[in-house]
Structures are given as structure tokens and as C-alpha cells.
């Protein structure tokens, strides 16, 4: 671990510091491969191997399976660190360890099966599939888009609405199946986040045993594992609202990307000479722009800190409304989006070069802002309704 890493990050365990350092190395590799990942619409196997070898993909596993069981803040910092170099890579580098937390909400038999396989997990939460409840489980059929990182995964979780035998109503669930049980269509061709490889998955009459079904609403409401499963009270995805904890990576991606854009803006204005002969760093225009954007970035970091505080005190000082979590995330992302577009426009035409850091990072931050958990108007609508005592939309 470098001296720089120790000095920059405080409040993290030694294990987390080592993982953050490994995340920086993985991010640097992904940055060197940006043009290739843009062309291939996927990060490389080399990058994924780097995550696996570093232990990042297993960082959120329960300790009983040999995982380092890092904190929510630790995962957020890993994501932010990778995003400083490549936001698409941070998207995948977030989802692999995050999705490894999902089996912790399965019955013990399913948890053991999935985690002990050692394979990566991807998922799509959108409940677009059709479910038939059968003896011992469900049969699922559906076409799902946006399965990020599916190329390198062994397991796929797909969302649906179903009424299980133990439930008194239809509810949001997720069933896990092997990748070979579904068809993967490589249709990812997008404006931003191209390297995330978020392709389409088609399930046709796939049987999913009960041991591999997560009751997502129950996990969110109880903040505990299913009855009869191992329960580690220190596991970071218990005692917190499931969805709000699950979504913390998205604002951290934009924070990492925005910090890189600020550093690029400073570096490029220092080297920029305008046609009228003025060094741009001596211009009060660029000085004011940089100062303003730095203050905006600090605001966003502070809001993210508030988000962590809400998670950490949810059961001792909460509960808090889901709209507050959603609006904090959306505000952080919006601030970072505004930073990104201001940097691009202020730097002029040189910022438009294809696959240049500015062009790719601006597109990727905008793409993060389009994610369903990041939509600004949805988040503020929900928070405003919550403040007046009404129910909003979304899961947290």
C-alpha cells in the first residue's frame, strides 16, 4: 500500500486500504483500455481478472465464506477510485462485489450453492418476467435488458412479481439461474457507459428452486436474512434498508468521474494559451470556473457523507424516508453532471475528441444520471411527498 493511499484515506481498515489501492491499479488498467472497451462495448477480461485477483469481487461476501466483508463506505471508496480512471469500469467493478451480497438474503442452502461456486453474479431488478409458481419454486419467462457485465458472469438474477406460498400477496422477488440456462443477446450500443457490457438476457421457462429466490421487499423491510439462515450481525447489508444500501455506488461513480474532470480542467487550462495570447490559467474566467466547480464538488461529497450517516443510523435514529435517500443520490449525481458539462463547454472544441478523457467521462456521467435510481425529478417528487406524509415511488 502506498504512502499516498494511507494519507488520503482515513477511517478505513487495513484490508479496505489495500483494496482501495488495488482498485486504483485496476482503474489504471481500465483507463489504458478505454478506446478498446468503447469499441467492444465491454471492459476486458484482463480488467475483470484484476478485480478477481485483488479480492474486490469477493469483498462484500460474508466472512463465513472467506470474504473481507468490507463496509459500505469501503465499497463506495473502491467504486470512486476506479471511476477516477474509467467510469464504465467502475460500474462493473461496483456490481460484481455488490451482487455477491445478494445470496446473503437467500435461504442457507441457496446461499451456500451460489457463493461456493465462486462465479460472478449479475442481475436485472426490473420485474418484467412472467412467473408460474410450481412445486419447489417458480418457472420464469421474460426478456430483460441491461444485464451489466453478463459476459463474465456465471449466475444471473432476474426480477419478477410473484406470490410465493409463504406470502399473502404478490411481491417483488429475484430468482437466480445459471447463465447457460438463458440466452444472452449482445445488443449494448449506447451513448455512454459503453464499457459496462449491459446486454440483453432472455429466459424461457427456466425453473428456479425456492432456495435461489430472494424476497426483495422482505429483505428491505426486515433488514435481516431469511429465518434459519446464518445471521452475522456485523454484515453491512443487514440493519440497513436493502435498496438504499444497494444503490450507493451510483453517486460514487459520478464523484470519482467529476474529480477526474476537475483535475483535467486544471491541468488543461494551465497549458492553454488563447488566440489573443493570454495564458488561460491567468484568466479570471477559468479561475472563477474552477473555484465554483470545486465548491460544487465539495457540496456533493458532503451530501454523500450524509447518505452514509443515514444508513449507519437507520435503526438507532431512524427510520428515514426512502425519498431522502433517493434525493441525496440524485442531487450528488446532478451536481456531478453539471460539473461535467461545464468542464466540457469551458474547455472548448478540444474537449470533443473521440475517446478523449473529457468526452468519455462526460458521456458516462450523463449515462449514470439516466439510471432509474438516479432520475432527479422522480427522486424529488418522492422526497417532497414523503415530507408531507405521502408515499412516493421507487424502492429507496
Coordinates of C-alpha atoms in Angstrom, one line a residue:
X1 CA 0.0 0.0 0.0
X2 CA 1.4 3.4 -1.0
X3 CA 2.0 6.2 1.5
X4 CA -0.3 8.3 -0.7
X5 CA -3.2 5.9 0.0
X6 CA -2.6 5.9 3.7
X7 CA -2.5 9.7 3.9
X8 CA -5.5 10.2 1.6
X9 CA -8.0 7.8 3.3
X10 CA -8.7 7.8 7.0
X11 CA -11.3 5.7 8.8
X12 CA -10.8 2.6 6.7
X13 CA -9.5 -0.7 7.9
X14 CA -6.1 -2.0 6.6
X15 CA -8.0 -4.5 4.4
X16 CA -10.1 -1.7 2.9
X17 CA -7.0 0.4 2.3
X18 CA -5.3 -2.5 0.4
X19 CA -8.4 -3.0 -1.7
X20 CA -8.6 0.7 -2.5
X21 CA -5.0 0.6 -3.6
X22 CA -5.8 -2.5 -5.8
X23 CA -8.8 -0.6 -7.1
X24 CA -6.5 2.2 -8.3
X25 CA -4.4 -0.3 -10.1
X26 CA -7.4 -1.9 -11.7
X27 CA -8.7 1.6 -12.7
X28 CA -5.4 2.5 -14.3
X29 CA -5.6 -0.7 -16.4
X30 CA -9.1 0.1 -17.4
X31 CA -8.1 3.7 -18.3
X32 CA -5.4 2.3 -20.7
X33 CA -8.1 0.2 -22.4
X34 CA -10.8 2.9 -22.8
X35 CA -10.7 3.0 -26.6
X36 CA -10.9 -0.8 -26.8
X37 CA -13.7 -1.0 -24.3
X38 CA -15.7 1.7 -26.1
X39 CA -15.3 -0.3 -29.4
X40 CA -16.1 -3.7 -27.8
X41 CA -18.9 -2.3 -25.6
X42 CA -17.3 -4.2 -22.7
X43 CA -14.4 -4.0 -20.3
X44 CA -11.7 -6.6 -20.9
X45 CA -11.2 -10.0 -19.4
X46 CA -7.9 -8.6 -18.1
X47 CA -9.7 -5.9 -16.1
X48 CA -12.2 -8.5 -14.6
X49 CA -9.3 -10.8 -13.8
X50 CA -7.6 -7.8 -12.0
X51 CA -10.7 -7.4 -9.8
X52 CA -10.9 -11.1 -9.0
X53 CA -7.2 -11.4 -8.2
X54 CA -7.3 -8.3 -6.0
X55 CA -10.2 -9.8 -4.0
X56 CA -12.5 -6.9 -4.9
X57 CA -15.3 -9.1 -6.4
X58 CA -15.5 -11.1 -3.1
X59 CA -15.1 -8.0 -0.9
X60 CA -18.8 -8.0 0.1
X61 CA -19.2 -11.7 0.8
X62 CA -20.0 -12.7 4.4
X63 CA -16.9 -13.5 6.5
X64 CA -18.1 -17.1 6.8
X65 CA -17.2 -17.6 3.1
X66 CA -13.8 -16.0 3.3
X67 CA -14.8 -12.6 2.1
X68 CA -13.3 -9.5 3.6
X69 CA -16.8 -8.2 4.5
X70 CA -15.9 -4.5 3.9
X71 CA -18.0 -1.6 5.0
X72 CA -20.5 0.3 2.8
X73 CA -18.1 3.2 2.9
X74 CA -15.3 0.9 1.8
X75 CA -17.2 -0.3 -1.2
X76 CA -18.1 3.3 -2.1
X77 CA -14.5 4.4 -2.0
X78 CA -13.4 1.4 -4.2
X79 CA -16.0 2.5 -6.8
X80 CA -15.0 6.2 -6.6
X81 CA -11.3 5.2 -7.0
X82 CA -11.9 3.1 -10.2
X83 CA -14.3 5.8 -11.6
X84 CA -11.5 8.4 -11.4
X85 CA -9.9 6.3 -14.2
X86 CA -12.8 4.8 -16.1
X87 CA -16.5 5.1 -15.1
X88 CA -17.7 2.1 -17.1
X89 CA -15.1 0.0 -15.4
X90 CA -16.3 1.4 -12.0
X91 CA -19.9 0.4 -13.0
X92 CA -18.8 -3.2 -13.4
X93 CA -16.3 -3.0 -10.5
X94 CA -19.2 -2.0 -8.3
X95 CA -21.7 -4.5 -9.5
X96 CA -19.6 -7.6 -9.1
X97 CA -18.8 -7.2 -5.4
X98 CA -22.3 -5.7 -4.8
X99 CA -24.1 -8.6 -6.4
X100 CA -22.1 -11.0 -4.3
X101 CA -24.1 -9.6 -1.4
X102 CA -27.4 -10.9 -2.8
X103 CA -27.0 -14.5 -1.7
X104 CA -26.8 -13.3 1.9
X105 CA -30.6 -12.8 1.6
X106 CA -31.2 -16.3 0.3
X107 CA -32.1 -19.4 2.3
X108 CA -28.9 -21.0 3.6
X109 CA -28.9 -23.8 1.0
X110 CA -29.1 -21.4 -1.9
X111 CA -26.5 -19.1 -0.3
X112 CA -24.0 -21.9 0.0
X113 CA -24.6 -23.2 -3.5
X114 CA -24.1 -19.8 -5.2
X115 CA -21.2 -18.4 -3.1
X116 CA -19.3 -21.7 -3.0
X117 CA -19.4 -21.9 -6.9
X118 CA -17.0 -18.9 -7.0
X119 CA -18.8 -17.5 -10.0
X120 CA -19.6 -13.8 -10.6
X121 CA -23.2 -12.7 -10.3
X122 CA -25.2 -10.2 -12.4
X123 CA -28.8 -9.2 -12.2
X124 CA -31.7 -7.1 -13.6
X125 CA -34.2 -5.9 -11.0
X126 CA -37.0 -4.8 -13.4
X127 CA -39.9 -7.2 -12.8
X128 CA -40.7 -7.8 -16.4
X129 CA -40.8 -11.6 -16.4
X130 CA -43.8 -13.8 -16.2
X131 CA -43.9 -16.3 -13.3
X132 CA -45.7 -19.6 -12.7
X133 CA -45.4 -20.8 -9.2
X134 CA -44.8 -24.6 -9.1
X135 CA -43.8 -27.2 -6.5
X136 CA -40.4 -26.3 -5.2
X137 CA -40.0 -23.0 -6.9
X138 CA -41.1 -20.9 -9.9
X139 CA -40.8 -21.1 -13.7
X140 CA -39.7 -17.8 -15.2
X141 CA -40.0 -16.4 -18.8
X142 CA -39.0 -12.9 -19.9
X143 CA -36.8 -10.6 -21.8
X144 CA -34.5 -8.4 -19.7
X145 CA -32.3 -5.6 -20.8
X146 CA -29.3 -4.0 -19.1
X147 CA -27.6 -7.1 -17.6
X148 CA -24.3 -5.3 -16.8
X149 CA -21.2 -7.4 -17.0
X150 CA -23.1 -10.5 -18.1
X151 CA -20.3 -11.6 -20.4
X152 CA -18.1 -12.7 -17.4
X153 CA -20.8 -13.9 -15.0
X154 CA -21.8 -17.5 -14.0
X155 CA -25.1 -16.5 -12.3
X156 CA -27.9 -14.2 -13.4
X157 CA -30.6 -12.9 -11.1
X158 CA -33.9 -11.7 -12.7
X159 CA -36.7 -9.7 -11.1
X160 CA -40.4 -10.6 -11.1
X161 CA -43.6 -10.2 -9.3
X162 CA -44.9 -13.4 -7.8
X163 CA -47.0 -14.7 -4.8
X164 CA -44.9 -17.4 -3.2
X165 CA -46.6 -20.0 -1.0
X166 CA -45.4 -18.3 2.2
X167 CA -46.7 -14.9 1.2
X168 CA -50.2 -13.4 1.4
X169 CA -49.8 -11.2 -1.7
X170 CA -47.8 -10.7 -4.9
X171 CA -44.3 -9.2 -4.1
X172 CA -41.1 -8.3 -5.8
X173 CA -38.7 -11.2 -5.9
X174 CA -35.4 -12.1 -7.7
X175 CA -34.7 -15.6 -8.9
X176 CA -31.1 -16.8 -9.7
X177 CA -30.2 -19.2 -12.5
X178 CA -27.0 -20.3 -14.3
X179 CA -26.1 -18.2 -17.3
X180 CA -26.2 -21.3 -19.6
X181 CA -30.0 -21.5 -18.8
X182 CA -30.7 -18.2 -20.6
X183 CA -29.9 -16.7 -23.9
X184 CA -27.6 -13.6 -24.0
X185 CA -28.0 -11.2 -26.9
X186 CA -25.2 -8.7 -27.3
X187 CA -27.2 -5.6 -28.1
X188 CA -25.4 -3.0 -26.0
X189 CA -24.7 0.0 -28.2
X190 CA -25.2 3.3 -26.3
X191 CA -24.2 6.9 -25.8
X192 CA -22.5 6.3 -22.5
X193 CA -21.3 3.6 -20.2
X194 CA -20.4 1.6 -23.3
X195 CA -17.8 -0.5 -21.4
X196 CA -20.3 -1.9 -19.0
X197 CA -21.4 -4.6 -21.5
X198 CA -25.0 -4.3 -20.3
X199 CA -26.6 -6.8 -22.7
X200 CA -30.0 -8.4 -23.0
X201 CA -30.9 -11.7 -21.3
X202 CA -33.8 -13.9 -22.4
X203 CA -35.2 -16.6 -20.1
X204 CA -37.6 -19.2 -21.4
X205 CA -39.4 -21.4 -19.0
X206 CA -36.5 -21.5 -16.6
X207 CA -37.1 -23.4 -13.4
X208 CA -35.7 -21.7 -10.3
X209 CA -35.8 -23.6 -7.0
X210 CA -37.1 -21.8 -3.9
X211 CA -33.6 -21.9 -2.4
X212 CA -32.5 -19.4 -5.1
X213 CA -35.2 -16.9 -4.7
X214 CA -34.7 -13.6 -2.8
X215 CA -37.8 -11.9 -1.4
X216 CA -36.6 -8.3 -2.1
X217 CA -39.4 -6.5 -0.3
X218 CA -38.9 -8.7 2.8
X219 CA -35.2 -8.1 2.7
X220 CA -35.8 -4.4 2.5
X221 CA -38.4 -4.3 5.3
X222 CA -36.8 -6.7 7.8
X223 CA -33.1 -5.9 7.1
X224 CA -32.3 -9.4 8.2
X225 CA -31.6 -12.8 6.4
X226 CA -34.3 -15.4 6.0
X227 CA -35.3 -17.3 9.1
X228 CA -33.0 -20.3 9.5
X229 CA -30.0 -18.8 7.6
X230 CA -26.8 -17.7 9.2
X231 CA -27.0 -14.3 10.7
X232 CA -23.9 -12.2 11.2
X233 CA -25.0 -9.0 13.0
X234 CA -21.9 -7.2 11.6
X235 CA -22.7 -7.9 8.0
X236 CA -23.1 -4.4 6.4
X237 CA -26.2 -5.3 4.3
X238 CA -28.2 -6.2 7.4
X239 CA -29.6 -3.4 9.6
X240 CA -29.9 -1.1 6.7
X241 CA -32.7 -0.6 4.1
X242 CA -31.7 -3.0 1.3
X243 CA -32.3 -0.8 -1.7
X244 CA -30.9 2.4 -0.3
X245 CA -27.7 0.5 0.7
X246 CA -27.6 -1.4 -2.7
X247 CA -27.7 1.9 -4.7
X248 CA -24.8 3.7 -3.0
X249 CA -22.4 3.0 -5.9
X250 CA -24.1 5.3 -8.4
X251 CA -23.3 8.6 -6.8
X252 CA -19.8 7.4 -6.0
X253 CA -19.2 6.7 -9.7
X254 CA -20.1 10.3 -10.6
X255 CA -18.0 11.7 -7.7
X256 CA -14.9 9.8 -9.0
X257 CA -15.6 10.9 -12.5
X258 CA -16.2 14.5 -11.5
X259 CA -13.0 14.7 -9.6
X260 CA -11.1 13.5 -12.6
X261 CA -12.7 16.1 -14.8
X262 CA -11.8 18.8 -12.3
X263 CA -8.2 17.7 -12.3
X264 CA -8.2 17.6 -16.1
X265 CA -9.7 21.1 -16.3
X266 CA -7.0 22.5 -14.1
X267 CA -4.2 20.7 -16.0
X268 CA -5.5 21.7 -19.4
X269 CA -6.2 25.4 -18.5
X270 CA -2.7 25.6 -17.1
X271 CA -1.3 24.5 -20.5
X272 CA -3.9 26.5 -22.6
X273 CA -3.0 29.7 -24.5
X274 CA -5.9 31.6 -26.1
X275 CA -5.7 33.1 -29.5
X276 CA -5.3 36.6 -28.0
X277 CA -2.1 35.4 -26.3
X278 CA -3.5 35.1 -22.7
X279 CA -2.5 32.1 -20.6
X280 CA -5.8 30.6 -19.6
X281 CA -4.7 29.9 -16.0
X282 CA -4.2 33.7 -15.6
X283 CA -7.8 34.4 -16.7
X284 CA -10.3 35.3 -14.0
X285 CA -12.8 33.3 -16.1
X286 CA -11.1 30.0 -15.6
X287 CA -10.1 30.9 -12.0
X288 CA -13.7 31.5 -11.2
X289 CA -15.0 28.4 -13.0
X290 CA -12.5 26.2 -11.2
X291 CA -13.3 27.7 -7.8
X292 CA -17.1 27.3 -8.4
X293 CA -16.8 23.7 -9.6
X294 CA -14.6 22.8 -6.6
X295 CA -17.2 24.2 -4.2
X296 CA -19.9 22.3 -6.0
X297 CA -17.8 19.1 -5.8
X298 CA -17.3 19.6 -2.0
X299 CA -21.1 20.0 -1.6
X300 CA -21.6 16.7 -3.4
X301 CA -19.0 15.0 -1.2
X302 CA -20.8 16.3 1.9
X303 CA -24.2 15.0 0.6
X304 CA -22.7 11.6 0.1
X305 CA -21.4 11.7 3.7
X306 CA -24.9 12.5 4.8
X307 CA -26.1 9.4 2.9
X308 CA -23.7 7.2 4.7
X309 CA -24.8 8.7 8.0
X310 CA -28.4 7.9 7.3
X311 CA -27.5 4.3 6.5
X312 CA -25.4 3.9 9.6
X313 CA -28.0 5.4 12.0
X314 CA -31.1 3.9 10.3
X315 CA -32.0 1.6 13.2
X316 CA -30.8 3.8 16.0
X317 CA -32.1 7.2 15.0
X318 CA -34.3 6.4 12.0
X319 CA -36.1 5.1 10.2
X320 CA -35.7 7.6 7.4
X321 CA -37.9 8.0 4.4
X322 CA -36.8 6.4 1.1
X323 CA -37.3 9.7 -0.6
X324 CA -34.5 11.2 1.4
X325 CA -32.1 8.6 0.3
X326 CA -33.2 8.9 -3.3
X327 CA -33.0 12.7 -3.4
X328 CA -29.5 12.7 -1.8
X329 CA -28.2 10.3 -4.5
X330 CA -29.9 12.2 -7.3
X331 CA -28.6 15.6 -6.0
X332 CA -25.0 14.3 -5.9
X333 CA -25.3 12.9 -9.4
X334 CA -26.9 16.1 -10.7
X335 CA -24.1 18.2 -9.3
X336 CA -21.5 16.0 -10.9
X337 CA -23.4 16.1 -14.2
X338 CA -23.3 19.9 -14.1
X339 CA -19.6 19.8 -13.3
X340 CA -19.0 17.5 -16.3
X341 CA -20.9 19.6 -18.8
X342 CA -19.4 22.9 -17.6
X343 CA -15.9 21.4 -17.9
X344 CA -16.6 20.3 -21.4
X345 CA -18.1 23.5 -22.6
X346 CA -15.5 25.7 -20.9
X347 CA -12.5 23.8 -22.4
X348 CA -13.9 24.4 -25.9
X349 CA -13.7 22.2 -29.0
X350 CA -10.6 20.3 -27.8
X351 CA -12.8 18.5 -25.3
X352 CA -14.8 16.9 -28.1
X353 CA -12.1 14.5 -29.4
X354 CA -13.5 10.9 -29.6
X355 CA -12.3 8.7 -26.7
X356 CA -10.5 11.6 -25.0
X357 CA -10.9 11.6 -21.2
X358 CA -13.3 14.6 -21.3
X359 CA -15.6 13.2 -24.0
X360 CA -15.9 9.8 -22.5
X361 CA -16.3 10.9 -18.8
X362 CA -18.9 13.5 -19.7
X363 CA -20.9 10.9 -21.6
X364 CA -20.6 8.3 -18.9
X365 CA -21.7 10.7 -16.1
X366 CA -24.7 11.7 -18.1
X367 CA -25.5 8.0 -18.6
X368 CA -25.3 7.3 -14.9
X369 CA -27.8 10.1 -14.4
X370 CA -30.3 8.3 -16.7
X371 CA -30.4 5.2 -14.5
X372 CA -33.7 4.6 -12.9
X373 CA -32.3 5.0 -9.4
X374 CA -30.7 8.4 -10.4
X375 CA -33.7 10.2 -12.0
X376 CA -33.8 13.7 -10.5
X377 CA -37.4 14.5 -10.9
X378 CA -38.5 11.1 -9.6
X379 CA -36.3 11.5 -6.5
X380 CA -37.5 15.0 -5.6
X381 CA -41.1 14.0 -6.2
X382 CA -40.8 11.1 -3.8
X383 CA -39.0 13.2 -1.2
X384 CA -41.5 16.0 -1.4
X385 CA -44.4 13.6 -1.0
X386 CA -42.6 12.0 2.0
X387 CA -42.2 15.3 3.7
X388 CA -45.9 15.8 3.5
X389 CA -46.6 12.3 4.8
X390 CA -47.4 10.7 1.5
X391 CA -46.0 7.6 -0.2
X392 CA -43.6 8.2 -3.1
X393 CA -42.4 6.0 -5.9
X394 CA -39.4 3.7 -6.2
X395 CA -37.8 1.4 -3.6
X396 CA -35.3 3.6 -1.9

